[in-house]
PDB file of C-alpha atoms and ligand atoms in Angstrom:
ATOM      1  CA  UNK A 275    -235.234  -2.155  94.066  1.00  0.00           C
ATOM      2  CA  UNK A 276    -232.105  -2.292  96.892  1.00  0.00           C
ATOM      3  CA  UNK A 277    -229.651  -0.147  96.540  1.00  0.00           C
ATOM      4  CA  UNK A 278    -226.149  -1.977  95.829  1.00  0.00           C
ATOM      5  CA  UNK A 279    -224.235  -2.594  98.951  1.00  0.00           C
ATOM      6  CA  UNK A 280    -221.205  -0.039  98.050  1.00  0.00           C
ATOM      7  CA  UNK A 281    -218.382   1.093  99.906  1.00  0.00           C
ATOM      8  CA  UNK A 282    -217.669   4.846  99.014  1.00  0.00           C
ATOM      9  CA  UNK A 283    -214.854   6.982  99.710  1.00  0.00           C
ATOM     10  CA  UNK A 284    -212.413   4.198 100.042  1.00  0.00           C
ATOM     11  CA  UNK A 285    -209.159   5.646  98.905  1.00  0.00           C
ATOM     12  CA  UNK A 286    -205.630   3.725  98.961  1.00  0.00           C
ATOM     13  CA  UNK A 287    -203.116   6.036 101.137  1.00  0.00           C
ATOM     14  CA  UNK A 288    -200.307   5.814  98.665  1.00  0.00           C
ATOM     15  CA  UNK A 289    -196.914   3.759  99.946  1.00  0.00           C
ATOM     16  CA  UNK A 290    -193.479   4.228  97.833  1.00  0.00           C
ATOM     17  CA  UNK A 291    -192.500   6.022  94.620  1.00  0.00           C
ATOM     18  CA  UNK A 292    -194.710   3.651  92.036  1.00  0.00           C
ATOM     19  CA  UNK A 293    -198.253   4.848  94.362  1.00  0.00           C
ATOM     20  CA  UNK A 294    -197.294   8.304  94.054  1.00  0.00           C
ATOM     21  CA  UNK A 295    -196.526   8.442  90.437  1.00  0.00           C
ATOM     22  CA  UNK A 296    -199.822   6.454  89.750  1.00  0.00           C
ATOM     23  CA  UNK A 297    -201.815   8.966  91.943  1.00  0.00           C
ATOM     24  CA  UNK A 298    -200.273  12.050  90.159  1.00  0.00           C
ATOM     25  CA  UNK A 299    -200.844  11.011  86.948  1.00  0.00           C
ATOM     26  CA  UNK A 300    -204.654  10.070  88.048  1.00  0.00           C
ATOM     27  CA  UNK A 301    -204.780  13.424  89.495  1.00  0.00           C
ATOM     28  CA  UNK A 302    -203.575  15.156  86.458  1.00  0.00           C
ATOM     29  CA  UNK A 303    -205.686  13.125  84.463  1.00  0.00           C
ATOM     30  CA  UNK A 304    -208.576  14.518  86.733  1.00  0.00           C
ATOM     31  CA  UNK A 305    -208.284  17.952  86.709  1.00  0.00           C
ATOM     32  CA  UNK A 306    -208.337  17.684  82.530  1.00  0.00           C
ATOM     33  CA  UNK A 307    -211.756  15.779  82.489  1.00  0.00           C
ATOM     34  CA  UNK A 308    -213.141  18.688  85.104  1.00  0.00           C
ATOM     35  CA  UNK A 309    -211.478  21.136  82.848  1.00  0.00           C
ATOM     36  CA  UNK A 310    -212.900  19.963  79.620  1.00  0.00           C
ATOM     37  CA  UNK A 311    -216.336  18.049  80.809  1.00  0.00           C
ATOM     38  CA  UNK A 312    -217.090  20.337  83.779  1.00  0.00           C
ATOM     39  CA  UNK A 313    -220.794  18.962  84.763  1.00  0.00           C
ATOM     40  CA  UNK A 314    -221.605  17.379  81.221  1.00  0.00           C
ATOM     41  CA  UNK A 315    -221.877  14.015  82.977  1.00  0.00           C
ATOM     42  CA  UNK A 316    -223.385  12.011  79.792  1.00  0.00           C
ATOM     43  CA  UNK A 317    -220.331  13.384  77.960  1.00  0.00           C
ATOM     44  CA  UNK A 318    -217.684  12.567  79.858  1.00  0.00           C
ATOM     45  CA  UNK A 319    -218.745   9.099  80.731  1.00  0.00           C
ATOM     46  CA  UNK A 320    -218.886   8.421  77.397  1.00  0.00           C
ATOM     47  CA  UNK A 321    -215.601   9.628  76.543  1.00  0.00           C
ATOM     48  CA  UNK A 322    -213.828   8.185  79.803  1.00  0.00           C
ATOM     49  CA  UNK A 323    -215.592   5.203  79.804  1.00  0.00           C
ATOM     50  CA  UNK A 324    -213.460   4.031  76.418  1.00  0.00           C
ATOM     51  CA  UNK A 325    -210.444   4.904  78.193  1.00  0.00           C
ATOM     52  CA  UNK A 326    -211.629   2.722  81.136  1.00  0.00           C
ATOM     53  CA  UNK A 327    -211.955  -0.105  79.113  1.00  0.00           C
ATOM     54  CA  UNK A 328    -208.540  -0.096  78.068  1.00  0.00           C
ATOM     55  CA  UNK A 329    -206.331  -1.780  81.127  1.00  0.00           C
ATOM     56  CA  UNK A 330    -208.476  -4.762  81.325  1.00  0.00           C
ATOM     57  CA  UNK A 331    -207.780  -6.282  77.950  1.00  0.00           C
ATOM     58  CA  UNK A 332    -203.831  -4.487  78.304  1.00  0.00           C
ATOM     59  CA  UNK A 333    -203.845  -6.320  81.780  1.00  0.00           C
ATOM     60  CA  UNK A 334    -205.642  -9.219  80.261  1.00  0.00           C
ATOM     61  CA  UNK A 335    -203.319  -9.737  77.225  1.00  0.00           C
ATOM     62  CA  UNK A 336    -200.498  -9.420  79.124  1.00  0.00           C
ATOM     63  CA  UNK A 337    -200.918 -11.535  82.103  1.00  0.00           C
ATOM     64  CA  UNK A 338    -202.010 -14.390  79.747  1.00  0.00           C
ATOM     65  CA  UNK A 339    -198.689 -13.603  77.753  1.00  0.00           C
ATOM     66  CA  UNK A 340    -196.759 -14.118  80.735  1.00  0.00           C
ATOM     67  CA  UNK A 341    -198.444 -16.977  81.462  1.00  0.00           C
ATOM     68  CA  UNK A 342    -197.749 -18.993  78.663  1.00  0.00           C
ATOM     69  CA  UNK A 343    -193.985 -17.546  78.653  1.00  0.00           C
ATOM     70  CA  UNK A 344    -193.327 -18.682  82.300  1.00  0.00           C
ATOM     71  CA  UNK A 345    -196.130 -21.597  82.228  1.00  0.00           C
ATOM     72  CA  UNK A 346    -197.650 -20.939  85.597  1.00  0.00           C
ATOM     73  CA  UNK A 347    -201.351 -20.350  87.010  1.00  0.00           C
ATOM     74  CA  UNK A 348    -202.579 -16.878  86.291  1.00  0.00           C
ATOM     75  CA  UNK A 349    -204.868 -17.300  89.860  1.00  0.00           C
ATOM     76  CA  UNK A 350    -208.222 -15.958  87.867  1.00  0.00           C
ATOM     77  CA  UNK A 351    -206.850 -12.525  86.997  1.00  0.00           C
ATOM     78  CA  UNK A 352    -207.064 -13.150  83.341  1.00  0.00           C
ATOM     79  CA  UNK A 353    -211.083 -13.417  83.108  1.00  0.00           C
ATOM     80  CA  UNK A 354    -211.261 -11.140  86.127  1.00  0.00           C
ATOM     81  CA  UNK A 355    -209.258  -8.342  83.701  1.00  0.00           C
ATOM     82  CA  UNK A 356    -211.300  -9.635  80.986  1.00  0.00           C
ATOM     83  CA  UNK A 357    -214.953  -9.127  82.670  1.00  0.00           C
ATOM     84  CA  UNK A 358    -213.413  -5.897  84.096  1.00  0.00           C
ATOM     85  CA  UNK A 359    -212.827  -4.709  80.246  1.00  0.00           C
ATOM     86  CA  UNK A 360    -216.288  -6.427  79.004  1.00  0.00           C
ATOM     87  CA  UNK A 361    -217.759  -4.000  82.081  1.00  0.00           C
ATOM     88  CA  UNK A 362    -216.524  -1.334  80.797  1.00  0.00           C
ATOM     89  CA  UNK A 363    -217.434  -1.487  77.571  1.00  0.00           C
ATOM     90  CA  UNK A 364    -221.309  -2.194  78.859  1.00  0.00           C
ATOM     91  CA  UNK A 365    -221.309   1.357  81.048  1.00  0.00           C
ATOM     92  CA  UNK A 366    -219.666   3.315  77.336  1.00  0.00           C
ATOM     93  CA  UNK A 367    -222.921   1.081  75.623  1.00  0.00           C
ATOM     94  CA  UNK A 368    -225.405   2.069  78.368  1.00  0.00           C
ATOM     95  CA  UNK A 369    -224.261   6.079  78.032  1.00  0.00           C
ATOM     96  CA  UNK A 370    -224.203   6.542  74.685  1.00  0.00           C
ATOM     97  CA  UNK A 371    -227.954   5.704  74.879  1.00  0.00           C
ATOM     98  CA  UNK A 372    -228.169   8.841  77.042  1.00  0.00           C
ATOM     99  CA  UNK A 373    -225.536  11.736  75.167  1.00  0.00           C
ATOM    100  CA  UNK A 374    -224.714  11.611  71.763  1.00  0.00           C
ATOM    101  CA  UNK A 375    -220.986  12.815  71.509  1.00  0.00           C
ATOM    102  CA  UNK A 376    -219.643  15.352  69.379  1.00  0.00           C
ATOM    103  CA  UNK A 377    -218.018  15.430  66.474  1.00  0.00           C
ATOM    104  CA  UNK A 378    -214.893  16.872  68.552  1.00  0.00           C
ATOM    105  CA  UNK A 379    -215.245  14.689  71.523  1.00  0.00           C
ATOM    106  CA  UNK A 380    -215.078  11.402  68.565  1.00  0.00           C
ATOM    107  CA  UNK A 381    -211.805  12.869  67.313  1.00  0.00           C
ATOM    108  CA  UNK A 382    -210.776  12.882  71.187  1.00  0.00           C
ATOM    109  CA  UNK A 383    -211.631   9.397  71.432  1.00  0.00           C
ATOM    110  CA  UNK A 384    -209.745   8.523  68.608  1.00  0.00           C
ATOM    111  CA  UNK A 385    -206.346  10.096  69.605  1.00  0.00           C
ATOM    112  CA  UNK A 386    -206.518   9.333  73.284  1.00  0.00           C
ATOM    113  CA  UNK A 387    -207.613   5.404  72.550  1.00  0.00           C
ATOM    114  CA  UNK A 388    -203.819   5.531  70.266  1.00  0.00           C
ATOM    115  CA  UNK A 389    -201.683   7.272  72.734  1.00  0.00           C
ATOM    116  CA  UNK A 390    -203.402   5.692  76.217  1.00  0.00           C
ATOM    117  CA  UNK A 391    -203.197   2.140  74.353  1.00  0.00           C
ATOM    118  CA  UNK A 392    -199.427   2.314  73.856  1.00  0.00           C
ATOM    119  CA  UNK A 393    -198.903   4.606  77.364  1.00  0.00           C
ATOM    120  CA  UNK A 394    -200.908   1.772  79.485  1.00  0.00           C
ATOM    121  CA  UNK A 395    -199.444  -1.257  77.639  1.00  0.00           C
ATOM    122  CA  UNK A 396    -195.937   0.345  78.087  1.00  0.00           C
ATOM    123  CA  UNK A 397    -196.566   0.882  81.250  1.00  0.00           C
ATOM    124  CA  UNK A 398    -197.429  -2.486  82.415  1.00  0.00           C
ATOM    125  CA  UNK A 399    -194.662  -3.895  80.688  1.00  0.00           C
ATOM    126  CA  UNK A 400    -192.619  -2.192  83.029  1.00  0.00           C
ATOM    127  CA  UNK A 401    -194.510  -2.182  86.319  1.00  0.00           C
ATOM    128  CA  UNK A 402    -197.678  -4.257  86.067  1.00  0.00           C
ATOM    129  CA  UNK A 403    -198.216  -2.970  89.675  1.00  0.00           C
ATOM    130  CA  UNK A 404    -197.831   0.543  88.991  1.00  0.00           C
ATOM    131  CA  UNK A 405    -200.439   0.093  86.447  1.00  0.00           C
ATOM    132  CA  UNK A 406    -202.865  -1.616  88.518  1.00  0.00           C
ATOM    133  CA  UNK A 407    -202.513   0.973  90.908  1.00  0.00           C
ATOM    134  CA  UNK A 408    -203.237   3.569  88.235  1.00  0.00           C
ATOM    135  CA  UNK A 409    -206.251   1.625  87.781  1.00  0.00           C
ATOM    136  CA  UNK A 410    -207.078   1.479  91.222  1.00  0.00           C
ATOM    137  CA  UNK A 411    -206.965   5.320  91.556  1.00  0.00           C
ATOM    138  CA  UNK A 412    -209.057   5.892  88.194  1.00  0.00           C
ATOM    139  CA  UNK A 413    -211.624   4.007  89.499  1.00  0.00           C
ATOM    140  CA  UNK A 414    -211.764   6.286  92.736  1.00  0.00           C
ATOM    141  CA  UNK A 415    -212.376   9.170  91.082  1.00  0.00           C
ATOM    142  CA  UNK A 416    -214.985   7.334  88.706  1.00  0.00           C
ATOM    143  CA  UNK A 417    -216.644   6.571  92.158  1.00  0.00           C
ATOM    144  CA  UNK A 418    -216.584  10.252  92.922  1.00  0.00           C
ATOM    145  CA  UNK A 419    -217.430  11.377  89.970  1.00  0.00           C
ATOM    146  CA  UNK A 420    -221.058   9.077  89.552  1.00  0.00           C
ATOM    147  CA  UNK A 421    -221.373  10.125  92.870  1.00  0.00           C
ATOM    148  CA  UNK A 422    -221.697  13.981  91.584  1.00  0.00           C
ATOM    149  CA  UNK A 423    -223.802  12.322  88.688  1.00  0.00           C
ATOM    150  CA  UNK A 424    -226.190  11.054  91.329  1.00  0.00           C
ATOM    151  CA  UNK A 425    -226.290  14.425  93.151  1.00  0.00           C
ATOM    152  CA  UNK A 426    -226.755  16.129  90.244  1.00  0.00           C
ATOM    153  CA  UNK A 427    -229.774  14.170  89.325  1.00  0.00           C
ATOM    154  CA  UNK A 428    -231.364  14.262  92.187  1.00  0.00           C
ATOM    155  CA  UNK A 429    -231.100  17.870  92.295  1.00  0.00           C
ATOM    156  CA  UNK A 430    -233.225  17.855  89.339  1.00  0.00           C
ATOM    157  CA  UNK A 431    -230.012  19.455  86.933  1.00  0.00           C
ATOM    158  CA  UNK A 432    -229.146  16.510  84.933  1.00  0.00           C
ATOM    159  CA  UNK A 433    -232.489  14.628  83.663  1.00  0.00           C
ATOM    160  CA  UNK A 434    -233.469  10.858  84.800  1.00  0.00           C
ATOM    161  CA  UNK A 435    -234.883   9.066  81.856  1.00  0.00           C
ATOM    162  CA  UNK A 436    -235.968   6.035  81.401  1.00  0.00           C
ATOM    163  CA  UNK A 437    -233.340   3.468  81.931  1.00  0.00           C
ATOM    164  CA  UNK A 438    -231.890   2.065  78.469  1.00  0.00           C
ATOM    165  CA  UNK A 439    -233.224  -1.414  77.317  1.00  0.00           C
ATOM    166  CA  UNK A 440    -229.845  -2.300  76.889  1.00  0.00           C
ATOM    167  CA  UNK A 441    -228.809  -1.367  81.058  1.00  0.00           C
ATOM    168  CA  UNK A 442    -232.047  -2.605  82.042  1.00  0.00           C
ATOM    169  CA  UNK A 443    -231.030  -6.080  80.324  1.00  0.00           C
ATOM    170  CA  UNK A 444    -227.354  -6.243  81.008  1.00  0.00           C
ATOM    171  CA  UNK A 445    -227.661  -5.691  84.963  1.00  0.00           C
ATOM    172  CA  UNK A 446    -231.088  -7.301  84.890  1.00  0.00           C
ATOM    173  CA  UNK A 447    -233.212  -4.136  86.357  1.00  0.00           C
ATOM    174  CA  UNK A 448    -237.213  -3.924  86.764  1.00  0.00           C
ATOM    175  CA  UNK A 449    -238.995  -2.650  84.222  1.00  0.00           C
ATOM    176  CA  UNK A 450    -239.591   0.885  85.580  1.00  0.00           C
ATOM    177  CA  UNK A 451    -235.764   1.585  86.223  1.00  0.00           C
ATOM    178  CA  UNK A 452    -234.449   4.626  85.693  1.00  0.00           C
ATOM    179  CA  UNK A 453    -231.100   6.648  84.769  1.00  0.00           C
ATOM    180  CA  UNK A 454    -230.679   7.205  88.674  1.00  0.00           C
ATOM    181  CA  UNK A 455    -231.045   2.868  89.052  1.00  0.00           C
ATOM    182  CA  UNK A 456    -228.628   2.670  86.323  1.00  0.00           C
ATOM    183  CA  UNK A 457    -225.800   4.983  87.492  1.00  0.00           C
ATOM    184  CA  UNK A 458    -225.979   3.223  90.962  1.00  0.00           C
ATOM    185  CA  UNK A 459    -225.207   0.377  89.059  1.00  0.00           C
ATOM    186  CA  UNK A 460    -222.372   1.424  87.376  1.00  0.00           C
ATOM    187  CA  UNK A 461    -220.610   3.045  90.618  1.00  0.00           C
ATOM    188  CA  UNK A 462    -221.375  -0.049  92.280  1.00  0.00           C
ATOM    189  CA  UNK A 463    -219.208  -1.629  89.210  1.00  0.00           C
ATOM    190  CA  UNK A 464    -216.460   0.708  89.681  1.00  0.00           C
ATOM    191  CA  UNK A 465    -215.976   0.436  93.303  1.00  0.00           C
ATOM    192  CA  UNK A 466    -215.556  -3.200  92.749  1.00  0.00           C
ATOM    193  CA  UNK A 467    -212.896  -2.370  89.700  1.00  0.00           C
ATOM    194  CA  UNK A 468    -211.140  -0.119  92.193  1.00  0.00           C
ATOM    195  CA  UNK A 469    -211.515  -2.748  95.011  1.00  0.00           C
ATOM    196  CA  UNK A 470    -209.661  -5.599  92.394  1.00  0.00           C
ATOM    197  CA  UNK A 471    -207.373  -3.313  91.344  1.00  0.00           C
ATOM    198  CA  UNK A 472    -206.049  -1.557  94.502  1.00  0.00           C
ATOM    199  CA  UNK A 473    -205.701  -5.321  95.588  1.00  0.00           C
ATOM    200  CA  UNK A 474    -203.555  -6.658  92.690  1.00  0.00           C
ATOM    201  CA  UNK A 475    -201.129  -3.992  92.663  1.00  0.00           C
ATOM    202  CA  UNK A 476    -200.441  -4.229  96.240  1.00  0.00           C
ATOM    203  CA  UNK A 477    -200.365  -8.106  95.594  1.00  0.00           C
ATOM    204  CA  UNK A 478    -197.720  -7.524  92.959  1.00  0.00           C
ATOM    205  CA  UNK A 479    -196.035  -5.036  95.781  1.00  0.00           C
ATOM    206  CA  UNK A 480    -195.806  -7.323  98.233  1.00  0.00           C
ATOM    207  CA  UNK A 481    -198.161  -5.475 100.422  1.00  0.00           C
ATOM    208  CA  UNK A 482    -200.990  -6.688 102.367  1.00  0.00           C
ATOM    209  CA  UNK A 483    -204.362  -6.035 101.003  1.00  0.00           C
ATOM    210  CA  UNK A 484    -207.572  -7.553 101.813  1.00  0.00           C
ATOM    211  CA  UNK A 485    -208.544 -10.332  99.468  1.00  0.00           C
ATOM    212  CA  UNK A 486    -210.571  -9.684  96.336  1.00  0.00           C
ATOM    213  CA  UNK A 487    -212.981 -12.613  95.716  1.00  0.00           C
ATOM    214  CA  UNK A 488    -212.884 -13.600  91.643  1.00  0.00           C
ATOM    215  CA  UNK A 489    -215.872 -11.239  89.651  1.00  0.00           C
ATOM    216  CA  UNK A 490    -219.095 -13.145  89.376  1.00  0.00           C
ATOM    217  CA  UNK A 491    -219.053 -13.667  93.374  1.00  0.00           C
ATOM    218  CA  UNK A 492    -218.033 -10.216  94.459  1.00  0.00           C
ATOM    219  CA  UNK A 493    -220.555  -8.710  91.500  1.00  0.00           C
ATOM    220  CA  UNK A 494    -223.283 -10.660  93.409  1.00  0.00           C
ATOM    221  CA  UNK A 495    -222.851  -8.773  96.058  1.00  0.00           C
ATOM    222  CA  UNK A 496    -222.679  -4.970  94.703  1.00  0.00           C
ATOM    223  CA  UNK A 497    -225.423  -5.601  92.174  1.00  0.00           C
ATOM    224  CA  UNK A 498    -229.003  -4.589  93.361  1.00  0.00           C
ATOM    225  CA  UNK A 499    -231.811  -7.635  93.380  1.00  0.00           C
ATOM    226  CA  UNK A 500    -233.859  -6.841  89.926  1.00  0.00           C
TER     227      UNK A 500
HETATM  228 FE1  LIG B  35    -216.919   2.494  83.879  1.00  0.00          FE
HETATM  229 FE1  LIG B  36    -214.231   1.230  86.089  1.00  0.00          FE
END
């Protein structure tokens, strides 16, 4: 199996006010999830993963809204946020195959989920770009963060089962795939959220960024052969 073709360490250099309030809040937002997860990897993907797959739909919902209001082309970024959100929600299914959360770390998910709902959807309401941005910056440290994963298993300190049926189905891998195949995978998917992201909000910013092809292309290209 090739690995997927994945640019790592890319990081937007923020420009104006909006870039640095979406990096310090993603910073912030970091040094909780070390505080709380430290290394429990399986743990804190499943927890952050149903935060991550909260801006798509926001994004989603919202761009269509506008849309309809203003009755213009929304230029793909409705299914992209869409498949982005649909993504997401595939990485939480994959995980909680692997870690079973606690009964605390539920009651997490349930009050974050409320207050990062309203916070995001706020948010874009008042500067879509902002919020992509914040989006683009999550998905760095997601990057970083699998990258650790992958470290860590090959180290031999987190384990490398057997890849779930439901991974091994969704991003089509062999047969004899493992946990290590499937978080390879998954970065691959968030560099590519990042990528679309980063590129949206400078879109919306008027800045230049380099073009983000629509999902199903792009994917083709981060997504190993199975
Ligand atoms: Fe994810
Ligand atoms: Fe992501």
């Amino acid at each position: 199996m090739s690995t997927p073709d994945v640019a790592l360490g890319v990081h937007h250099a923020p420009q104006g006010l909006s870039d640095r309030i979406a990096l310090g809040f993603t910073k912030l937002l970091r040094f909780c999830a070390d505080t709380f997860f430290a290394k429990r990897y399986g743990h804190r993907a499943i927890v952050l993963e149903t935060v991550a797959a909260v801006p798509g739909m926001v994004g989603a919902t919202l761009t269509h809204l506008r849309c309809l209001r203003r009755m213009e082309d929304d230029n793909g970024w409705i299914r992209t946020l869409m498949e982005e959100a649909e993504n997401e929600r595939m990485h939480l299914m994959t995980f909680i195959e692997v870690a079973r959360p606690t009964l605390f770390e539920r009651c997490i998910i349930l009050g974050v989920q409320w207050v990062f709902y309203v916070g995001f959807f706020l948010l874009y309401l008042a500067s879509a770009r902002t919020a992509h941005r914040v989006v683009g910056y999550f998905e760095e440290e997601a990057v970083i963060s699998y990258t650790h994963y992958l470290a860590d298993i090959d180290a031999g300190r987190s384990a490398n089962p057997p890849a779930p049926a439901i991974a091994r189905h969704y991003w089509k891998l062999p047969a004899d795939a493992t946990l290590r195949d499937v978080v390879l995978v998954i970065r691959a998917d968030e560099a590519h959220h990042r990528d679309v992201n980063h590129g949206f909000a400078s879109e919306l910013g008027g800045q230049p960024s380099r073009a983000v092809s629509p999902y199903p292309e792009h994917a083709a290209v981060l997504r190993p052969e199975a």
